[in-house]
């Protein structure tokens, strides 16, 4: 995590600073010391405080960065998240990049928490997807964890997810079973998930060996309840709902009895949490 984050930080600082911060260099005395606080402007869930700390230290190792609220903290408006002390020029140079990481990741955590709160009392858990910002996947998926969700597969390598296009290319149920056996023989640790958008597909998939998850794609709550009933008392395969999920529908979906609800918008369109940095008097 730290190595991949450091690459992103270096890229972000390079594109922002370029040949130098001309504002800080010409308008802030070189010997000016300062103290600044990063503050929540709205309530939410925090994620990425360690990344913001890394940004400040990358700009200037002389900066002292105190994290007051750890990742996963629920904050109200006005909450102080971290304190930065040291050369004023360095604090100002690092400000925007540190906030960009912190606001983006806290936005993901905050949206996830809203969904997770709405399904409390059911057995459903909120899942993320691979619809992440390129290069930010580990950070955004950790933000989902900070918000109370759980992670789906990290990439194409840690779970086989056979979707509609794969099914068309595969050639039928018998071929799917053969492929599952081959995969499990070579990679027994890799789970298998099959996508179904009809109940007859669910029925067929329940008869296969080695299926760990069935994705109920864009099914109505009524069809989801029927799919849950078809599985009966079996522990597996787990049933995952996907499609048409929003804050207004997630509770109804959770009450059908599915195990997981995957939501792409947790990462692909979460609004940044409103955070800001304020200088304080010595």
PDB file of C-alpha atoms in Angstrom:
ATOM      1  CA  UNK A   1       0.000   0.000   0.000  1.00  0.00           C
ATOM      2  CA  UNK A   2       2.689   2.513   0.999  1.00  0.00           C
ATOM      3  CA  UNK A   3       4.786   1.901  -2.118  1.00  0.00           C
ATOM      4  CA  UNK A   4       1.881   2.359  -4.526  1.00  0.00           C
ATOM      5  CA  UNK A   5       0.662   5.400  -2.598  1.00  0.00           C
ATOM      6  CA  UNK A   6       4.088   6.991  -2.758  1.00  0.00           C
ATOM      7  CA  UNK A   7       4.110   6.672  -6.549  1.00  0.00           C
ATOM      8  CA  UNK A   8       0.762   8.481  -6.727  1.00  0.00           C
ATOM      9  CA  UNK A   9       1.975  11.162  -4.343  1.00  0.00           C
ATOM     10  CA  UNK A  10       5.106  11.796  -6.393  1.00  0.00           C
ATOM     11  CA  UNK A  11       3.049  12.095  -9.580  1.00  0.00           C
ATOM     12  CA  UNK A  12       0.533  14.417  -7.917  1.00  0.00           C
ATOM     13  CA  UNK A  13       3.195  16.705  -6.471  1.00  0.00           C
ATOM     14  CA  UNK A  14       5.112  16.812  -9.744  1.00  0.00           C
ATOM     15  CA  UNK A  15       2.057  17.922 -11.726  1.00  0.00           C
ATOM     16  CA  UNK A  16       1.131  20.550  -9.118  1.00  0.00           C
ATOM     17  CA  UNK A  17       4.508  22.037  -8.215  1.00  0.00           C
ATOM     18  CA  UNK A  18       6.245  21.747 -11.563  1.00  0.00           C
ATOM     19  CA  UNK A  19       9.330  23.993 -11.479  1.00  0.00           C
ATOM     20  CA  UNK A  20       8.333  25.480  -8.152  1.00  0.00           C
ATOM     21  CA  UNK A  21       5.577  27.085  -6.079  1.00  0.00           C
ATOM     22  CA  UNK A  22       5.925  30.690  -7.223  1.00  0.00           C
ATOM     23  CA  UNK A  23       3.222  31.959  -4.876  1.00  0.00           C
ATOM     24  CA  UNK A  24       4.839  30.612  -1.734  1.00  0.00           C
ATOM     25  CA  UNK A  25       8.340  31.525  -2.925  1.00  0.00           C
ATOM     26  CA  UNK A  26       7.554  35.184  -3.593  1.00  0.00           C
ATOM     27  CA  UNK A  27       4.805  35.981  -1.116  1.00  0.00           C
ATOM     28  CA  UNK A  28       5.709  33.983   2.011  1.00  0.00           C
ATOM     29  CA  UNK A  29       8.929  34.716   3.943  1.00  0.00           C
ATOM     30  CA  UNK A  30      11.341  31.791   3.931  1.00  0.00           C
ATOM     31  CA  UNK A  31      11.726  31.852   7.712  1.00  0.00           C
ATOM     32  CA  UNK A  32       7.991  32.047   8.499  1.00  0.00           C
ATOM     33  CA  UNK A  33       6.824  29.227  10.753  1.00  0.00           C
ATOM     34  CA  UNK A  34       3.156  28.277  10.905  1.00  0.00           C
ATOM     35  CA  UNK A  35       0.594  25.940  12.378  1.00  0.00           C
ATOM     36  CA  UNK A  36      -2.368  24.692  10.356  1.00  0.00           C
ATOM     37  CA  UNK A  37      -5.352  22.461  10.963  1.00  0.00           C
ATOM     38  CA  UNK A  38      -7.277  20.325   8.490  1.00  0.00           C
ATOM     39  CA  UNK A  39     -10.930  20.700   9.399  1.00  0.00           C
ATOM     40  CA  UNK A  40     -14.166  19.024   8.304  1.00  0.00           C
ATOM     41  CA  UNK A  41     -16.590  21.472   6.683  1.00  0.00           C
ATOM     42  CA  UNK A  42     -19.315  18.814   6.619  1.00  0.00           C
ATOM     43  CA  UNK A  43     -20.007  15.593   8.500  1.00  0.00           C
ATOM     44  CA  UNK A  44     -18.680  12.389   7.044  1.00  0.00           C
ATOM     45  CA  UNK A  45     -16.224   9.521   7.436  1.00  0.00           C
ATOM     46  CA  UNK A  46     -12.493  10.093   7.162  1.00  0.00           C
ATOM     47  CA  UNK A  47     -10.105   8.075   5.022  1.00  0.00           C
ATOM     48  CA  UNK A  48      -6.590   8.842   3.805  1.00  0.00           C
ATOM     49  CA  UNK A  49      -5.121  10.702   6.764  1.00  0.00           C
ATOM     50  CA  UNK A  50      -1.930   8.666   6.467  1.00  0.00           C
ATOM     51  CA  UNK A  51      -1.701   9.545   2.766  1.00  0.00           C
ATOM     52  CA  UNK A  52      -2.125  13.246   3.519  1.00  0.00           C
ATOM     53  CA  UNK A  53       0.603  12.922   6.153  1.00  0.00           C
ATOM     54  CA  UNK A  54       2.888  11.333   3.551  1.00  0.00           C
ATOM     55  CA  UNK A  55       2.259  14.266   1.196  1.00  0.00           C
ATOM     56  CA  UNK A  56       3.327  16.831   3.773  1.00  0.00           C
ATOM     57  CA  UNK A  57       6.442  14.850   4.698  1.00  0.00           C
ATOM     58  CA  UNK A  58       7.320  14.336   1.026  1.00  0.00           C
ATOM     59  CA  UNK A  59       7.274  18.094   0.509  1.00  0.00           C
ATOM     60  CA  UNK A  60       9.311  18.806   3.636  1.00  0.00           C
ATOM     61  CA  UNK A  61      10.607  16.311   6.181  1.00  0.00           C
ATOM     62  CA  UNK A  62      10.814  19.185   8.671  1.00  0.00           C
ATOM     63  CA  UNK A  63       7.034  19.390   8.881  1.00  0.00           C
ATOM     64  CA  UNK A  64       5.467  17.893  11.973  1.00  0.00           C
ATOM     65  CA  UNK A  65       2.161  16.202  11.188  1.00  0.00           C
ATOM     66  CA  UNK A  66      -0.119  15.054  14.000  1.00  0.00           C
ATOM     67  CA  UNK A  67      -3.082  12.863  13.065  1.00  0.00           C
ATOM     68  CA  UNK A  68      -5.896  13.642  15.493  1.00  0.00           C
ATOM     69  CA  UNK A  69      -8.594  11.418  13.972  1.00  0.00           C
ATOM     70  CA  UNK A  70      -7.682   8.064  12.363  1.00  0.00           C
ATOM     71  CA  UNK A  71      -9.090   6.541   9.207  1.00  0.00           C
ATOM     72  CA  UNK A  72     -12.674   5.392   9.698  1.00  0.00           C
ATOM     73  CA  UNK A  73     -13.545   8.190  12.126  1.00  0.00           C
ATOM     74  CA  UNK A  74     -17.017   9.692  11.794  1.00  0.00           C
ATOM     75  CA  UNK A  75     -16.724  13.452  11.984  1.00  0.00           C
ATOM     76  CA  UNK A  76     -19.128  16.339  12.368  1.00  0.00           C
ATOM     77  CA  UNK A  77     -18.741  19.810  10.905  1.00  0.00           C
ATOM     78  CA  UNK A  78     -15.815  21.599  12.527  1.00  0.00           C
ATOM     79  CA  UNK A  79     -13.929  18.494  13.606  1.00  0.00           C
ATOM     80  CA  UNK A  80     -10.136  18.898  13.499  1.00  0.00           C
ATOM     81  CA  UNK A  81      -8.587  15.962  11.662  1.00  0.00           C
ATOM     82  CA  UNK A  82      -4.891  16.739  11.661  1.00  0.00           C
ATOM     83  CA  UNK A  83      -2.420  19.422  12.672  1.00  0.00           C
ATOM     84  CA  UNK A  84       0.635  20.488  10.654  1.00  0.00           C
ATOM     85  CA  UNK A  85       3.463  22.568  12.086  1.00  0.00           C
ATOM     86  CA  UNK A  86       6.600  23.909  10.396  1.00  0.00           C
ATOM     87  CA  UNK A  87       7.739  26.158   7.525  1.00  0.00           C
ATOM     88  CA  UNK A  88       4.727  28.043   6.155  1.00  0.00           C
ATOM     89  CA  UNK A  89       5.952  27.743   2.570  1.00  0.00           C
ATOM     90  CA  UNK A  90       6.046  23.955   2.781  1.00  0.00           C
ATOM     91  CA  UNK A  91       2.609  23.707   4.360  1.00  0.00           C
ATOM     92  CA  UNK A  92       1.086  25.829   1.599  1.00  0.00           C
ATOM     93  CA  UNK A  93       2.873  23.945  -1.158  1.00  0.00           C
ATOM     94  CA  UNK A  94       1.576  20.601   0.106  1.00  0.00           C
ATOM     95  CA  UNK A  95      -1.933  21.792   0.991  1.00  0.00           C
ATOM     96  CA  UNK A  96      -3.856  21.113  -2.200  1.00  0.00           C
ATOM     97  CA  UNK A  97      -2.326  17.726  -2.974  1.00  0.00           C
ATOM     98  CA  UNK A  98      -2.855  16.524   0.602  1.00  0.00           C
ATOM     99  CA  UNK A  99      -6.475  17.699   0.532  1.00  0.00           C
ATOM    100  CA  UNK A 100      -7.101  16.141  -2.874  1.00  0.00           C
ATOM    101  CA  UNK A 101      -6.207  12.710  -1.527  1.00  0.00           C
ATOM    102  CA  UNK A 102      -8.006  13.206   1.771  1.00  0.00           C
ATOM    103  CA  UNK A 103     -11.190  14.657   0.290  1.00  0.00           C
ATOM    104  CA  UNK A 104     -11.462  12.022  -2.432  1.00  0.00           C
ATOM    105  CA  UNK A 105     -10.918   9.054  -0.135  1.00  0.00           C
ATOM    106  CA  UNK A 106     -13.115  10.473   2.619  1.00  0.00           C
ATOM    107  CA  UNK A 107     -15.856  10.949   0.034  1.00  0.00           C
ATOM    108  CA  UNK A 108     -15.717   7.243  -0.815  1.00  0.00           C
ATOM    109  CA  UNK A 109     -15.811   6.299   2.880  1.00  0.00           C
ATOM    110  CA  UNK A 110     -18.706   8.662   3.547  1.00  0.00           C
ATOM    111  CA  UNK A 111     -20.890   7.314   0.735  1.00  0.00           C
ATOM    112  CA  UNK A 112     -20.098   3.751   1.778  1.00  0.00           C
ATOM    113  CA  UNK A 113     -21.136   4.515   5.357  1.00  0.00           C
ATOM    114  CA  UNK A 114     -24.511   5.838   4.187  1.00  0.00           C
ATOM    115  CA  UNK A 115     -25.236   2.577   2.399  1.00  0.00           C
ATOM    116  CA  UNK A 116     -23.877   0.438   5.242  1.00  0.00           C
ATOM    117  CA  UNK A 117     -26.084   2.270   7.746  1.00  0.00           C
ATOM    118  CA  UNK A 118     -29.175   1.649   5.628  1.00  0.00           C
ATOM    119  CA  UNK A 119     -28.724  -2.143   5.562  1.00  0.00           C
ATOM    120  CA  UNK A 120     -28.075  -2.582   9.288  1.00  0.00           C
ATOM    121  CA  UNK A 121     -30.241  -5.298  10.771  1.00  0.00           C
ATOM    122  CA  UNK A 122     -30.142  -7.390   7.592  1.00  0.00           C
ATOM    123  CA  UNK A 123     -27.567  -9.991   6.585  1.00  0.00           C
ATOM    124  CA  UNK A 124     -26.553  -7.994   3.508  1.00  0.00           C
ATOM    125  CA  UNK A 125     -23.117  -6.419   3.299  1.00  0.00           C
ATOM    126  CA  UNK A 126     -22.106  -3.556   1.023  1.00  0.00           C
ATOM    127  CA  UNK A 127     -19.505  -4.402  -1.644  1.00  0.00           C
ATOM    128  CA  UNK A 128     -17.393  -2.236  -3.906  1.00  0.00           C
ATOM    129  CA  UNK A 129     -16.490  -3.045  -7.528  1.00  0.00           C
ATOM    130  CA  UNK A 130     -13.561  -2.623  -9.933  1.00  0.00           C
ATOM    131  CA  UNK A 131     -14.992   0.730 -11.067  1.00  0.00           C
ATOM    132  CA  UNK A 132     -12.162   2.616  -9.421  1.00  0.00           C
ATOM    133  CA  UNK A 133      -9.925   5.515 -10.397  1.00  0.00           C
ATOM    134  CA  UNK A 134      -6.945   4.033 -12.307  1.00  0.00           C
ATOM    135  CA  UNK A 135      -4.001   3.690  -9.938  1.00  0.00           C
ATOM    136  CA  UNK A 136      -6.124   4.442  -6.865  1.00  0.00           C
ATOM    137  CA  UNK A 137      -7.745   1.028  -6.445  1.00  0.00           C
ATOM    138  CA  UNK A 138      -6.031   0.006  -3.209  1.00  0.00           C
ATOM    139  CA  UNK A 139      -6.663   3.397  -1.636  1.00  0.00           C
ATOM    140  CA  UNK A 140     -10.300   3.570  -2.717  1.00  0.00           C
ATOM    141  CA  UNK A 141     -11.010   0.007  -1.656  1.00  0.00           C
ATOM    142  CA  UNK A 142      -9.472   0.733   1.735  1.00  0.00           C
ATOM    143  CA  UNK A 143     -11.751   3.773   1.946  1.00  0.00           C
ATOM    144  CA  UNK A 144     -14.711   1.435   1.394  1.00  0.00           C
ATOM    145  CA  UNK A 145     -13.509  -0.602   4.380  1.00  0.00           C
ATOM    146  CA  UNK A 146     -13.195   2.600   6.422  1.00  0.00           C
ATOM    147  CA  UNK A 147     -16.831   3.345   5.599  1.00  0.00           C
ATOM    148  CA  UNK A 148     -18.099  -0.026   6.779  1.00  0.00           C
ATOM    149  CA  UNK A 149     -18.251  -1.859   3.448  1.00  0.00           C
ATOM    150  CA  UNK A 150     -16.217  -4.839   2.287  1.00  0.00           C
ATOM    151  CA  UNK A 151     -14.088  -5.442  -0.772  1.00  0.00           C
ATOM    152  CA  UNK A 152     -15.069  -7.414  -3.844  1.00  0.00           C
ATOM    153  CA  UNK A 153     -12.226  -8.823  -5.928  1.00  0.00           C
ATOM    154  CA  UNK A 154      -9.174  -6.614  -6.204  1.00  0.00           C
ATOM    155  CA  UNK A 155      -8.654  -7.400  -9.879  1.00  0.00           C
ATOM    156  CA  UNK A 156      -9.039  -9.980 -12.593  1.00  0.00           C
ATOM    157  CA  UNK A 157      -6.643 -12.309 -10.809  1.00  0.00           C
ATOM    158  CA  UNK A 158      -8.274 -13.040  -7.443  1.00  0.00           C
ATOM    159  CA  UNK A 159     -11.809 -14.087  -8.427  1.00  0.00           C
ATOM    160  CA  UNK A 160     -13.265 -15.540 -11.612  1.00  0.00           C
ATOM    161  CA  UNK A 161     -16.387 -13.554 -12.444  1.00  0.00           C
ATOM    162  CA  UNK A 162     -18.228 -15.074 -15.398  1.00  0.00           C
ATOM    163  CA  UNK A 163     -20.558 -12.427 -16.816  1.00  0.00           C
ATOM    164  CA  UNK A 164     -23.057 -12.481 -19.681  1.00  0.00           C
ATOM    165  CA  UNK A 165     -20.442 -11.957 -22.402  1.00  0.00           C
ATOM    166  CA  UNK A 166     -18.336 -14.779 -20.991  1.00  0.00           C
ATOM    167  CA  UNK A 167     -21.375 -17.058 -20.900  1.00  0.00           C
ATOM    168  CA  UNK A 168     -22.130 -16.402 -24.555  1.00  0.00           C
ATOM    169  CA  UNK A 169     -18.552 -17.265 -25.480  1.00  0.00           C
ATOM    170  CA  UNK A 170     -18.377 -20.306 -23.184  1.00  0.00           C
ATOM    171  CA  UNK A 171     -20.807 -22.623 -24.945  1.00  0.00           C
ATOM    172  CA  UNK A 172     -23.263 -23.905 -22.323  1.00  0.00           C
ATOM    173  CA  UNK A 173     -23.597 -25.207 -18.770  1.00  0.00           C
ATOM    174  CA  UNK A 174     -21.515 -28.324 -19.385  1.00  0.00           C
ATOM    175  CA  UNK A 175     -18.606 -26.232 -20.620  1.00  0.00           C
ATOM    176  CA  UNK A 176     -18.943 -23.875 -17.664  1.00  0.00           C
ATOM    177  CA  UNK A 177     -18.636 -26.840 -15.299  1.00  0.00           C
ATOM    178  CA  UNK A 178     -15.527 -28.059 -17.086  1.00  0.00           C
ATOM    179  CA  UNK A 179     -13.990 -24.594 -16.854  1.00  0.00           C
ATOM    180  CA  UNK A 180     -14.742 -24.393 -13.121  1.00  0.00           C
ATOM    181  CA  UNK A 181     -13.066 -27.752 -12.539  1.00  0.00           C
ATOM    182  CA  UNK A 182      -9.997 -26.660 -14.503  1.00  0.00           C
ATOM    183  CA  UNK A 183      -9.732 -23.382 -12.601  1.00  0.00           C
ATOM    184  CA  UNK A 184     -10.168 -25.017  -9.192  1.00  0.00           C
ATOM    185  CA  UNK A 185      -7.554 -27.641 -10.037  1.00  0.00           C
ATOM    186  CA  UNK A 186      -4.996 -25.003 -10.990  1.00  0.00           C
ATOM    187  CA  UNK A 187      -6.017 -22.282  -8.501  1.00  0.00           C
ATOM    188  CA  UNK A 188      -8.034 -23.765  -5.613  1.00  0.00           C
ATOM    189  CA  UNK A 189      -7.862 -20.467  -3.711  1.00  0.00           C
ATOM    190  CA  UNK A 190      -9.660 -18.500  -6.439  1.00  0.00           C
ATOM    191  CA  UNK A 191     -13.418 -18.136  -5.994  1.00  0.00           C
ATOM    192  CA  UNK A 192     -15.909 -18.446  -8.852  1.00  0.00           C
ATOM    193  CA  UNK A 193     -18.838 -16.101  -9.412  1.00  0.00           C
ATOM    194  CA  UNK A 194     -21.468 -16.486 -12.143  1.00  0.00           C
ATOM    195  CA  UNK A 195     -23.775 -13.716 -13.330  1.00  0.00           C
ATOM    196  CA  UNK A 196     -27.491 -14.445 -13.700  1.00  0.00           C
ATOM    197  CA  UNK A 197     -30.216 -12.132 -14.921  1.00  0.00           C
ATOM    198  CA  UNK A 198     -32.942 -14.805 -15.012  1.00  0.00           C
ATOM    199  CA  UNK A 199     -34.205 -17.324 -12.468  1.00  0.00           C
ATOM    200  CA  UNK A 200     -33.658 -20.262 -14.810  1.00  0.00           C
ATOM    201  CA  UNK A 201     -29.961 -19.333 -14.858  1.00  0.00           C
ATOM    202  CA  UNK A 202     -29.918 -19.226 -11.043  1.00  0.00           C
ATOM    203  CA  UNK A 203     -31.516 -22.681 -10.964  1.00  0.00           C
ATOM    204  CA  UNK A 204     -28.913 -24.056 -13.379  1.00  0.00           C
ATOM    205  CA  UNK A 205     -25.982 -22.456 -11.548  1.00  0.00           C
ATOM    206  CA  UNK A 206     -27.140 -23.897  -8.230  1.00  0.00           C
ATOM    207  CA  UNK A 207     -26.614 -27.364  -9.693  1.00  0.00           C
ATOM    208  CA  UNK A 208     -22.982 -26.722 -10.603  1.00  0.00           C
ATOM    209  CA  UNK A 209     -20.047 -27.709  -8.408  1.00  0.00           C
ATOM    210  CA  UNK A 210     -17.518 -25.136  -7.255  1.00  0.00           C
ATOM    211  CA  UNK A 211     -19.670 -22.005  -7.611  1.00  0.00           C
ATOM    212  CA  UNK A 212     -18.967 -19.663  -4.702  1.00  0.00           C
ATOM    213  CA  UNK A 213     -21.144 -16.679  -5.676  1.00  0.00           C
ATOM    214  CA  UNK A 214     -24.085 -15.963  -7.962  1.00  0.00           C
ATOM    215  CA  UNK A 215     -24.549 -12.372  -9.089  1.00  0.00           C
ATOM    216  CA  UNK A 216     -28.220 -11.408  -9.426  1.00  0.00           C
ATOM    217  CA  UNK A 217     -27.941  -8.770 -12.117  1.00  0.00           C
ATOM    218  CA  UNK A 218     -30.650  -6.106 -12.366  1.00  0.00           C
ATOM    219  CA  UNK A 219     -33.291  -8.350 -10.846  1.00  0.00           C
ATOM    220  CA  UNK A 220     -36.384  -6.980  -9.156  1.00  0.00           C
ATOM    221  CA  UNK A 221     -36.731  -7.478  -5.380  1.00  0.00           C
ATOM    222  CA  UNK A 222     -39.400 -10.089  -6.087  1.00  0.00           C
ATOM    223  CA  UNK A 223     -37.061 -12.117  -8.278  1.00  0.00           C
ATOM    224  CA  UNK A 224     -34.257 -11.762  -5.724  1.00  0.00           C
ATOM    225  CA  UNK A 225     -36.525 -13.194  -3.022  1.00  0.00           C
ATOM    226  CA  UNK A 226     -37.311 -16.126  -5.283  1.00  0.00           C
ATOM    227  CA  UNK A 227     -33.608 -16.687  -5.931  1.00  0.00           C
ATOM    228  CA  UNK A 228     -32.940 -16.698  -2.178  1.00  0.00           C
ATOM    229  CA  UNK A 229     -35.755 -19.237  -1.732  1.00  0.00           C
ATOM    230  CA  UNK A 230     -34.307 -21.409  -4.496  1.00  0.00           C
ATOM    231  CA  UNK A 231     -30.998 -21.605  -2.640  1.00  0.00           C
ATOM    232  CA  UNK A 232     -32.839 -22.749   0.477  1.00  0.00           C
ATOM    233  CA  UNK A 233     -30.817 -23.485   3.594  1.00  0.00           C
ATOM    234  CA  UNK A 234     -27.530 -23.892   1.761  1.00  0.00           C
ATOM    235  CA  UNK A 235     -24.716 -21.697   3.015  1.00  0.00           C
ATOM    236  CA  UNK A 236     -23.271 -21.261  -0.485  1.00  0.00           C
ATOM    237  CA  UNK A 237     -23.224 -20.043  -3.120  1.00  0.00           C
ATOM    238  CA  UNK A 238     -23.557 -16.539  -1.761  1.00  0.00           C
ATOM    239  CA  UNK A 239     -26.039 -14.312  -3.558  1.00  0.00           C
ATOM    240  CA  UNK A 240     -24.938 -10.854  -4.631  1.00  0.00           C
ATOM    241  CA  UNK A 241     -27.340  -8.188  -5.882  1.00  0.00           C
ATOM    242  CA  UNK A 242     -26.199  -5.659  -8.447  1.00  0.00           C
ATOM    243  CA  UNK A 243     -27.846  -3.001 -10.580  1.00  0.00           C
ATOM    244  CA  UNK A 244     -30.389  -0.260  -9.825  1.00  0.00           C
ATOM    245  CA  UNK A 245     -28.922   0.207  -6.352  1.00  0.00           C
ATOM    246  CA  UNK A 246     -29.182   3.631  -4.763  1.00  0.00           C
ATOM    247  CA  UNK A 247     -29.884   5.070  -1.331  1.00  0.00           C
ATOM    248  CA  UNK A 248     -33.642   4.778  -1.928  1.00  0.00           C
ATOM    249  CA  UNK A 249     -33.580   1.115  -2.996  1.00  0.00           C
ATOM    250  CA  UNK A 250     -30.751  -0.487  -1.022  1.00  0.00           C
ATOM    251  CA  UNK A 251     -32.849  -1.326   2.066  1.00  0.00           C
ATOM    252  CA  UNK A 252     -35.525  -3.064   0.004  1.00  0.00           C
ATOM    253  CA  UNK A 253     -32.833  -5.072  -1.773  1.00  0.00           C
ATOM    254  CA  UNK A 254     -31.169  -6.012   1.515  1.00  0.00           C
ATOM    255  CA  UNK A 255     -34.469  -7.265   2.916  1.00  0.00           C
ATOM    256  CA  UNK A 256     -34.783  -9.849   0.121  1.00  0.00           C
ATOM    257  CA  UNK A 257     -32.213 -11.964   1.948  1.00  0.00           C
ATOM    258  CA  UNK A 258     -29.228 -11.530  -0.378  1.00  0.00           C
ATOM    259  CA  UNK A 259     -25.781 -11.748   1.173  1.00  0.00           C
ATOM    260  CA  UNK A 260     -24.074  -8.880  -0.644  1.00  0.00           C
ATOM    261  CA  UNK A 261     -24.999  -5.752  -2.570  1.00  0.00           C
ATOM    262  CA  UNK A 262     -22.355  -4.407  -4.943  1.00  0.00           C
ATOM    263  CA  UNK A 263     -22.411  -0.703  -5.791  1.00  0.00           C
ATOM    264  CA  UNK A 264     -20.133   0.840  -8.411  1.00  0.00           C
ATOM    265  CA  UNK A 265     -20.987   4.396  -7.394  1.00  0.00           C
ATOM    266  CA  UNK A 266     -19.119   3.961  -4.100  1.00  0.00           C
ATOM    267  CA  UNK A 267     -15.941   4.603  -6.052  1.00  0.00           C
ATOM    268  CA  UNK A 268     -16.785   5.825  -9.535  1.00  0.00           C
ATOM    269  CA  UNK A 269     -18.911   8.823  -8.536  1.00  0.00           C
ATOM    270  CA  UNK A 270     -18.547   9.520  -4.827  1.00  0.00           C
ATOM    271  CA  UNK A 271     -18.446  13.289  -4.196  1.00  0.00           C
ATOM    272  CA  UNK A 272     -15.409  14.581  -2.337  1.00  0.00           C
ATOM    273  CA  UNK A 273     -15.962  15.316   1.332  1.00  0.00           C
ATOM    274  CA  UNK A 274     -15.694  19.037   2.041  1.00  0.00           C
ATOM    275  CA  UNK A 275     -12.497  19.526   4.044  1.00  0.00           C
ATOM    276  CA  UNK A 276     -10.283  22.574   4.384  1.00  0.00           C
ATOM    277  CA  UNK A 277      -7.029  23.756   5.891  1.00  0.00           C
ATOM    278  CA  UNK A 278      -6.955  26.735   8.244  1.00  0.00           C
ATOM    279  CA  UNK A 279      -3.888  28.503   9.606  1.00  0.00           C
ATOM    280  CA  UNK A 280      -4.103  29.242  13.315  1.00  0.00           C
ATOM    281  CA  UNK A 281      -2.445  31.933  15.376  1.00  0.00           C
ATOM    282  CA  UNK A 282       0.911  31.016  16.962  1.00  0.00           C
TER     283      UNK A 282
END
